[in-house]
């Protein structure tokens, strides 16, 4: 069995006016076997890829809100402008094959600019990004093997990475956030799922 080494990287970004803060966390895992039925497992119950990604987005949204509820914070309202900004960046990350908060073009360079381009209020913005793999046997920090082969598995893996990263968790439990937008994009050739969650104040 061929051994494939995968690198999970997650980044968080916080914008407050002109101030910005960036933190990252890298977790190394061993990917051991590519499942030949990964695509079939991902498309549960005959769903299309678009429908499946929407399910994952909803799962991530509710799991993040649950983390806020545990801290007695208000739930986040889904905002179409923040969601559009998140989708724009998720597509960019897939096309570039990397995680970053900074794009090359001036008008979409930062999370703040992407939200403004989408028509949202960019004065108080946070952004979490990550990717995970599906249909591949992975090993976590404790040495336990697992495979993301369902919507629930993928959402759990993404949220778990953010939960255990100081910068990401700070975004999740920031009291001043009232709105959010979650976007999930898949790279079928590489079995990667990219995730972006944008947080904002009252829009």
Coordinates of N, CA and C in Angstrom, one line a residue:
X1 N 0.8 -1.2 0.0 CA 0.0 0.0 0.0 C 0.9 1.2 0.0
X2 N 0.7 2.1 -0.9 CA 1.4 3.3 -1.0 C 1.1 4.3 0.1
X3 N 2.1 5.0 0.6 CA 1.9 5.9 1.7 C 1.9 7.3 1.2
X4 N 0.8 8.1 1.5 CA 0.7 9.4 1.0 C 0.7 10.3 2.2
X5 N 1.5 11.4 2.2 CA 1.6 12.3 3.3 C 0.8 13.5 3.0
X6 N -0.2 13.8 3.8 CA -1.1 15.0 3.6 C -0.8 16.0 4.6
X7 N -1.0 17.3 4.3 CA -0.8 18.4 5.2 C -2.1 19.1 5.3
X8 N -2.7 19.2 6.6 CA -3.9 20.0 6.8 C -3.4 21.3 7.3
X9 N -3.9 22.4 6.7 CA -3.5 23.7 7.2 C -4.8 24.5 7.4
X10 N -5.0 25.2 8.5 CA -6.2 26.0 8.7 C -5.7 27.4 9.1
X11 N -6.4 28.4 8.7 CA -6.0 29.8 9.0 C -7.3 30.5 9.5
X12 N -7.0 31.5 10.3 CA -8.1 32.4 10.8 C -7.6 33.8 10.5
X13 N -8.6 34.7 10.3 CA -8.2 36.1 10.0 C -9.3 36.9 10.6
X14 N -8.9 38.0 11.3 CA -9.8 38.9 11.9 C -9.5 40.3 11.4
X15 N -10.6 40.9 11.0 CA -10.5 42.3 10.6 C -11.3 43.2 11.5
X16 N -10.8 44.2 12.1 CA -11.5 45.2 12.9 C -11.1 46.6 12.4
X17 N -11.9 47.1 11.5 CA -11.4 48.4 10.8 C -10.2 48.1 10.0
X18 N -9.1 48.9 10.3 CA -7.9 48.7 9.6 C -6.9 47.7 10.3
X19 N -7.3 47.2 11.5 CA -6.5 46.3 12.2 C -6.7 44.9 11.7
X20 N -5.7 44.1 11.7 CA -5.8 42.7 11.3 C -5.0 41.8 12.1
X21 N -5.5 40.6 12.2 CA -4.8 39.6 13.0 C -4.8 38.3 12.3
X22 N -3.7 37.6 12.1 CA -3.7 36.3 11.4 C -3.0 35.3 12.2
X23 N -3.6 34.1 12.3 CA -3.0 33.0 13.1 C -3.2 31.7 12.2
X24 N -2.3 30.8 12.3 CA -2.4 29.6 11.6 C -2.1 28.3 12.4
X25 N -2.6 27.2 12.0 CA -2.3 25.9 12.7 C -2.1 24.9 11.6
X26 N -1.0 24.2 11.7 CA -0.7 23.1 10.7 C -0.8 21.8 11.5
X27 N -1.5 20.8 10.9 CA -1.5 19.5 11.5 C -1.1 18.4 10.5
X28 N -0.1 17.6 10.8 CA 0.4 16.6 9.8 C -0.3 15.3 10.1
X29 N -0.8 14.7 9.0 CA -1.5 13.4 9.1 C -1.0 12.5 8.0
X30 N -1.1 11.2 8.2 CA -0.7 10.2 7.2 C -1.9 9.8 6.5
X31 N -1.9 9.9 5.2 CA -3.0 9.4 4.4 C -2.6 8.1 3.7
X32 N -3.3 7.0 4.0 CA -2.8 5.7 3.6 C -3.4 5.0 2.4
X33 N -4.7 5.2 2.2 CA -5.3 4.5 1.1 C -6.5 5.3 0.5
X34 N -6.4 5.5 -0.8 CA -7.5 6.2 -1.5 C -8.6 5.3 -1.8
X35 N -9.8 5.6 -1.3 CA -11.0 4.7 -1.5 C -11.5 4.8 -2.9
X36 N -11.7 3.7 -3.6 CA -12.2 3.7 -5.0 C -13.7 4.1 -5.0
X37 N -14.4 4.1 -3.8 CA -15.8 4.4 -3.8 C -16.0 5.8 -3.1
X38 N -15.0 6.6 -3.0 CA -15.1 7.9 -2.3 C -16.2 8.7 -2.9
X39 N -16.3 8.8 -4.2 CA -17.2 9.7 -4.9 C -18.7 9.2 -4.6
X40 N -18.8 7.9 -4.6 CA -20.2 7.3 -4.3 C -20.6 7.6 -2.9
X41 N -19.7 7.4 -2.0 CA -20.0 7.7 -0.6 C -20.3 9.1 -0.3
X42 N -19.6 10.0 -1.0 CA -19.8 11.4 -0.8 C -21.2 11.8 -1.2
X43 N -21.7 11.3 -2.3 CA -23.0 11.6 -2.8 C -24.1 10.7 -2.2
X44 N -24.4 11.0 -1.0 CA -25.4 10.1 -0.3 C -26.8 10.3 -0.8
X45 N -27.5 9.2 -0.7 CA -29.0 9.3 -1.0 C -29.2 9.9 -2.4
X46 N -28.4 9.7 -3.4 CA -28.6 10.1 -4.7 C -28.5 11.6 -4.9
X47 N -27.9 12.3 -4.0 CA -27.8 13.8 -4.1 C -26.8 14.2 -5.1
X48 N -27.0 15.3 -5.7 CA -26.0 15.9 -6.6 C -24.9 16.5 -5.8
X49 N -23.8 16.8 -6.4 CA -22.6 17.4 -5.7 C -23.1 18.7 -5.0
X50 N -23.8 19.5 -5.8 CA -24.2 20.8 -5.2 C -25.1 20.6 -4.0
X51 N -26.0 19.7 -4.1 CA -26.9 19.4 -2.9 C -26.1 18.9 -1.7
X52 N -25.1 18.0 -2.0 CA -24.2 17.5 -1.0 C -23.4 18.6 -0.3
X53 N -22.9 19.5 -1.1 CA -22.1 20.6 -0.5 C -23.0 21.5 0.4
X54 N -24.2 21.7 -0.1 CA -25.2 22.5 0.7 C -25.4 21.9 2.1
X55 N -25.5 20.5 2.1 CA -25.7 19.8 3.4 C -24.6 20.0 4.3
X56 N -23.3 19.9 3.7 CA -22.1 20.1 4.6 C -22.1 21.6 5.1
X57 N -22.4 22.5 4.3 CA -22.5 23.9 4.7 C -23.4 24.1 5.9
X58 N -24.6 23.5 5.8 CA -25.6 23.6 6.8 C -25.1 22.9 8.1
X59 N -24.4 21.8 8.0 CA -23.9 21.1 9.1 C -22.8 21.9 9.8
X60 N -21.9 22.5 9.1 CA -20.9 23.3 9.6 C -21.5 24.5 10.4
X61 N -22.4 25.2 9.7 CA -23.1 26.3 10.3 C -23.7 26.0 11.7
X62 N -24.5 24.9 11.7 CA -25.1 24.5 13.0 C -24.1 24.1 14.1
X63 N -23.1 23.4 13.6 CA -22.1 23.0 14.6 C -21.3 24.2 15.2
X64 N -21.0 25.2 14.4 CA -20.4 26.4 14.9 C -21.3 27.1 15.8
X65 N -22.6 27.2 15.5 CA -23.5 27.9 16.3 C -23.7 27.1 17.7
X66 N -23.5 25.8 17.7 CA -23.6 25.0 18.9 C -22.4 25.4 19.8
X67 N -21.3 25.7 19.2 CA -20.1 26.1 20.0 C -20.4 27.4 20.7
X68 N -21.0 28.3 19.9 CA -21.4 29.6 20.5 C -22.4 29.5 21.6
X69 N -23.4 28.6 21.4 CA -24.4 28.4 22.4 C -23.8 28.0 23.7
X70 N -22.8 27.1 23.7 CA -22.2 26.6 24.9 C -21.5 27.8 25.7
X71 N -21.2 28.8 25.0 CA -20.6 30.0 25.6 C -21.6 31.1 25.9
X72 N -22.9 30.7 25.8 CA -24.0 31.6 26.0 C -24.0 32.8 25.1
X73 N -23.6 32.6 23.9 CA -23.6 33.7 22.9 C -24.8 33.5 21.9
X74 N -25.2 34.6 21.3 CA -26.3 34.5 20.3 C -25.9 33.7 19.1
X75 N -26.9 33.1 18.5 CA -26.6 32.4 17.2 C -26.3 33.4 16.1
X76 N -25.7 32.9 15.1 CA -25.3 33.7 13.9 C -26.4 33.6 12.8
X77 N -26.8 34.8 12.3 CA -27.8 34.8 11.2 C -27.0 34.7 9.9
X78 N -27.5 33.8 9.0 CA -26.9 33.6 7.7 C -27.1 34.9 6.9
X79 N -26.1 35.4 6.3 CA -26.1 36.6 5.5 C -25.7 36.3 4.1
X80 N -26.4 36.7 3.1 CA -26.2 36.4 1.7 C -24.9 37.0 1.2
X81 N -24.6 38.2 1.7 CA -23.3 38.9 1.2 C -22.1 38.2 1.8
X82 N -22.2 37.8 3.1 CA -21.0 37.1 3.7 C -20.9 35.7 3.0
X83 N -22.0 35.1 2.7 CA -21.9 33.8 2.0 C -21.3 33.9 0.6
X84 N -21.7 35.0 -0.1 CA -21.1 35.2 -1.4 C -19.6 35.4 -1.3
X85 N -19.2 36.2 -0.3 CA -17.7 36.4 -0.1 C -17.0 35.1 0.2
X86 N -17.6 34.3 1.1 CA -17.0 33.0 1.4 C -16.9 32.1 0.2
X87 N -18.0 32.1 -0.6 CA -17.9 31.2 -1.8 C -16.9 31.7 -2.8
X88 N -16.8 33.0 -3.0 CA -15.8 33.6 -3.9 C -14.4 33.1 -3.5
X89 N -14.1 33.1 -2.2 CA -12.8 32.7 -1.7 C -12.6 31.2 -1.7
X90 N -13.6 30.5 -1.4 CA -13.5 29.0 -1.5 C -13.1 28.5 -2.9
X91 N -13.8 29.1 -3.9 CA -13.5 28.8 -5.3 C -12.1 29.2 -5.6
X92 N -11.6 30.3 -5.2 CA -10.2 30.8 -5.4 C -9.2 29.8 -4.9
X93 N -9.5 29.3 -3.6 CA -8.5 28.4 -3.0 C -8.5 27.1 -3.7
X94 N -9.6 26.6 -4.2 CA -9.6 25.4 -5.0 C -8.8 25.6 -6.3
X95 N -9.0 26.7 -6.9 CA -8.3 26.9 -8.2 C -6.8 27.0 -8.0
X96 N -6.4 27.7 -6.9 CA -5.0 27.8 -6.6 C -4.4 26.6 -5.9
X97 N -5.2 25.8 -5.3 CA -4.8 24.6 -4.6 C -4.0 24.9 -3.3
X98 N -4.5 26.0 -2.7 CA -3.8 26.4 -1.4 C -4.8 27.1 -0.5
X99 N -4.3 27.2 0.8 CA -5.1 28.0 1.8 C -4.4 29.3 2.0
X100 N -5.2 30.4 1.9 CA -4.7 31.7 2.2 C -5.8 32.6 2.4
X101 N -5.6 33.7 3.1 CA -6.6 34.8 3.2 C -6.4 35.8 2.2
X102 N -5.3 35.8 1.6 CA -4.9 36.9 0.7 C -4.9 36.4 -0.8
X103 N -5.7 37.1 -1.6 CA -5.7 36.8 -3.0 C -4.8 37.8 -3.8
X104 N -4.6 37.5 -5.1 CA -3.7 38.3 -5.9 C -4.3 39.6 -6.4
X105 N -5.6 39.6 -6.8 CA -6.2 40.7 -7.3 C -6.6 41.8 -6.2
X106 N -6.4 43.0 -6.5 CA -6.6 44.1 -5.6 C -8.0 44.1 -5.0
X107 N -9.0 44.0 -5.9 CA -10.4 44.1 -5.5 C -10.9 42.9 -4.6
X108 N -10.2 41.8 -4.6 CA -10.6 40.7 -3.8 C -9.5 40.2 -2.9
X109 N -8.5 41.1 -2.6 CA -7.3 40.8 -1.9 C -7.5 40.3 -0.5
X110 N -8.3 40.9 0.3 CA -8.5 40.5 1.7 C -10.0 40.1 1.9
X111 N -10.2 39.5 3.1 CA -11.6 39.2 3.4 C -12.5 40.4 3.5
X112 N -11.9 41.5 4.0 CA -12.7 42.7 4.1 C -13.1 43.2 2.7
X113 N -12.2 43.2 1.7 CA -12.5 43.6 0.4 C -13.5 42.7 -0.3
X114 N -13.4 41.4 0.0 CA -14.4 40.5 -0.7 C -15.8 40.7 -0.1
X115 N -15.9 41.0 1.1 CA -17.2 41.3 1.7 C -17.8 42.6 1.1
X116 N -16.9 43.6 1.0 CA -17.3 44.9 0.4 C -17.8 44.7 -1.0
X117 N -17.0 43.9 -1.8 CA -17.4 43.6 -3.2 C -18.7 42.9 -3.3
X118 N -19.1 42.1 -2.3 CA -20.3 41.4 -2.3 C -21.5 42.3 -1.8
X119 N -21.2 43.5 -1.4 CA -22.2 44.4 -0.9 C -22.5 44.4 0.6
X120 N -21.6 43.8 1.3 CA -21.8 43.7 2.8 C -21.0 44.8 3.5
X121 N -21.3 44.9 4.8 CA -20.5 45.8 5.7 C -19.2 45.2 6.1
X122 N -18.1 45.7 5.7 CA -16.8 45.1 5.9 C -16.1 45.7 7.1
X123 N -16.7 46.4 8.0 CA -16.0 47.1 9.1 C -15.6 46.2 10.2
X124 N -16.2 45.1 10.3 CA -15.9 44.1 11.4 C -16.1 42.7 10.9
X125 N -14.9 42.1 10.4 CA -15.0 40.9 9.7 C -14.0 39.9 10.2
X126 N -14.4 38.6 10.3 CA -13.4 37.5 10.6 C -13.6 36.5 9.5
X127 N -12.6 35.7 9.3 CA -12.6 34.6 8.3 C -11.8 33.4 8.8
X128 N -12.5 32.2 8.7 CA -11.8 31.0 9.0 C -11.7 30.2 7.7
X129 N -10.6 29.6 7.4 CA -10.5 28.7 6.2 C -9.8 27.4 6.6
X130 N -10.1 26.4 5.8 CA -9.5 25.0 6.1 C -9.8 24.1 4.9
X131 N -9.1 23.0 4.9 CA -9.5 22.0 4.0 C -9.3 20.6 4.6
X132 N -10.1 19.6 4.2 CA -9.9 18.3 4.7 C -10.0 17.4 3.5
X133 N -9.8 16.1 3.7 CA -9.8 15.1 2.6 C -10.9 14.1 2.9
X134 N -11.5 13.5 1.8 CA -12.5 12.5 2.0 C -12.1 11.3 1.2
X135 N -12.6 10.1 1.7 CA -12.3 8.9 1.0 C -10.9 8.4 1.1
X136 N -10.2 9.0 2.1 CA -8.8 8.6 2.3 C -8.6 8.3 3.8
X137 N -7.9 7.3 4.1 CA -7.6 6.9 5.5 C -6.6 7.9 6.1
X138 N -7.0 8.5 7.1 CA -6.2 9.6 7.8 C -5.9 9.1 9.2
X139 N -4.8 9.7 9.8 CA -4.5 9.5 11.2 C -4.4 10.8 11.9
X140 N -5.1 10.8 13.1 CA -5.1 12.1 13.8 C -3.9 12.1 14.8
X141 N -3.9 13.2 15.6 CA -2.7 13.4 16.5 C -2.5 12.3 17.5
X142 N -3.6 11.6 17.8 CA -3.5 10.5 18.8 C -3.2 9.2 18.1
X143 N -3.0 9.2 16.8 CA -2.7 8.0 16.1 C -3.8 7.1 15.7
X144 N -5.0 7.6 15.8 CA -6.2 6.9 15.5 C -6.6 7.1 14.0
X145 N -6.9 6.0 13.3 CA -7.2 6.1 11.9 C -8.7 6.4 11.7
X146 N -9.0 7.2 10.7 CA -10.4 7.5 10.3 C -10.5 7.9 8.9
X147 N -11.7 7.8 8.4 CA -12.0 8.2 7.0 C -13.2 9.1 6.9
X148 N -13.1 10.2 6.3 CA -14.2 11.1 6.0 C -15.0 10.6 4.8
X149 N -16.1 9.9 5.0 CA -16.8 9.4 3.8 C -18.3 9.7 3.9
X150 N -18.6 10.7 4.7 CA -20.0 11.1 4.8 C -20.0 12.6 5.1
X151 N -21.2 13.2 4.8 CA -21.3 14.7 5.1 C -21.0 15.0 6.5
X152 N -21.5 14.2 7.4 CA -21.3 14.4 8.9 C -19.8 14.3 9.2
X153 N -19.1 13.3 8.6 CA -17.7 13.2 8.9 C -16.9 14.4 8.5
X154 N -17.2 14.9 7.3 CA -16.5 16.1 6.7 C -16.7 17.3 7.6
X155 N -18.0 17.6 7.9 CA -18.3 18.7 8.7 C -17.7 18.6 10.1
X156 N -17.7 17.4 10.7 CA -17.1 17.3 12.0 C -15.6 17.5 12.0
X157 N -14.9 17.1 10.9 CA -13.5 17.2 10.8 C -13.1 18.7 10.6
X158 N -13.9 19.4 9.8 CA -13.6 20.9 9.6 C -13.8 21.7 10.9
X159 N -14.9 21.4 11.6 CA -15.2 22.2 12.8 C -14.3 21.8 13.9
X160 N -13.8 20.5 14.0 CA -12.9 20.1 15.0 C -11.6 20.8 14.8
X161 N -11.1 21.0 13.6 CA -9.8 21.7 13.3 C -10.0 23.1 13.8
X162 N -11.1 23.8 13.5 CA -11.3 25.2 13.9 C -11.4 25.3 15.4
X163 N -12.1 24.3 16.0 CA -12.3 24.3 17.5 C -11.0 24.2 18.2
X164 N -10.1 23.5 17.7 CA -8.8 23.3 18.4 C -7.7 24.2 18.0
X165 N -8.0 25.2 17.3 CA -7.1 26.3 16.9 C -7.4 27.6 17.6
X166 N -6.5 28.1 18.3 CA -6.8 29.3 19.1 C -7.4 30.4 18.3
X167 N -6.8 30.7 17.1 CA -7.2 31.8 16.3 C -8.6 31.6 15.8
X168 N -8.9 30.4 15.3 CA -10.2 30.1 14.7 C -11.3 30.1 15.8
X169 N -10.9 29.5 17.0 CA -11.9 29.5 18.0 C -12.3 30.9 18.5
X170 N -11.3 31.8 18.5 CA -11.5 33.2 18.9 C -12.6 33.8 17.9
X171 N -12.5 33.5 16.6 CA -13.5 34.0 15.7 C -14.8 33.4 16.0
X172 N -14.9 32.1 16.3 CA -16.1 31.4 16.5 C -16.9 32.0 17.7
X173 N -16.1 32.4 18.8 CA -16.8 32.8 20.0 C -16.7 34.3 20.2
X174 N -16.4 35.1 19.2 CA -16.4 36.5 19.3 C -17.8 37.1 19.5
X175 N -18.0 37.8 20.6 CA -19.3 38.3 21.0 C -19.9 39.2 20.0
X176 N -19.0 40.0 19.3 CA -19.5 41.1 18.4 C -20.0 40.6 17.0
X177 N -19.9 39.3 16.8 CA -20.3 38.7 15.5 C -21.8 38.4 15.6
X178 N -22.6 38.8 14.6 CA -24.0 38.5 14.6 C -24.4 37.8 13.3
X179 N -23.6 37.8 12.3 CA -23.9 37.3 11.0 C -22.8 36.4 10.5
X180 N -23.1 35.5 9.5 CA -22.1 34.6 9.0 C -22.5 34.1 7.6
X181 N -21.5 33.5 6.9 CA -21.7 32.9 5.6 C -20.7 31.7 5.5
X182 N -21.2 30.6 5.2 CA -20.3 29.4 5.0 C -20.4 28.9 3.6
X183 N -19.2 28.6 3.1 CA -19.1 28.0 1.7 C -18.2 26.8 1.7
X184 N -18.6 25.8 1.0 CA -17.9 24.5 0.8 C -17.7 24.3 -0.7
X185 N -16.4 24.0 -1.1 CA -16.1 23.7 -2.4 C -15.3 22.4 -2.5
X186 N -15.5 21.6 -3.5 CA -14.8 20.3 -3.6 C -13.9 20.2 -4.8
X187 N -12.7 19.6 -4.6 CA -11.8 19.3 -5.6 C -11.9 17.8 -5.8
X188 N -12.6 17.3 -6.7 CA -12.9 15.9 -6.9 C -11.6 15.1 -7.3
X189 N -10.7 15.8 -8.1 CA -9.5 15.1 -8.5 C -8.6 14.8 -7.4
X190 N -8.6 15.7 -6.4 CA -7.6 15.5 -5.2 C -8.3 15.1 -3.9
X191 N -9.6 14.8 -4.0 CA -10.4 14.4 -2.8 C -10.3 15.4 -1.7
X192 N -10.3 16.7 -2.1 CA -10.2 17.8 -1.1 C -11.5 18.5 -1.0
X193 N -11.8 18.9 0.3 CA -13.0 19.8 0.5 C -12.5 21.0 1.2
X194 N -12.7 22.2 0.5 CA -12.3 23.5 1.0 C -13.5 24.1 1.7
X195 N -13.2 24.8 2.9 CA -14.2 25.4 3.6 C -13.8 26.8 4.0
X196 N -14.8 27.7 3.9 CA -14.6 29.1 4.3 C -15.8 29.6 5.1
X197 N -15.6 30.1 6.3 CA -16.6 30.8 7.1 C -16.3 32.2 7.3
X198 N -17.1 33.1 6.9 CA -16.9 34.5 7.1 C -17.9 35.0 8.3
X199 N -17.3 35.8 9.2 CA -18.1 36.3 10.3 C -18.2 37.8 10.2
X200 N -19.4 38.3 10.6 CA -19.5 39.8 10.5 C -20.4 40.3 11.6
X201 N -20.4 41.7 11.7 CA -21.2 42.3 12.7 C -22.6 42.4 12.1
X202 N -23.4 43.3 12.6 CA -24.8 43.5 12.1 C -24.7 44.1 10.7
X203 N -25.3 43.3 9.8 CA -25.2 43.8 8.4 C -26.5 44.6 8.0

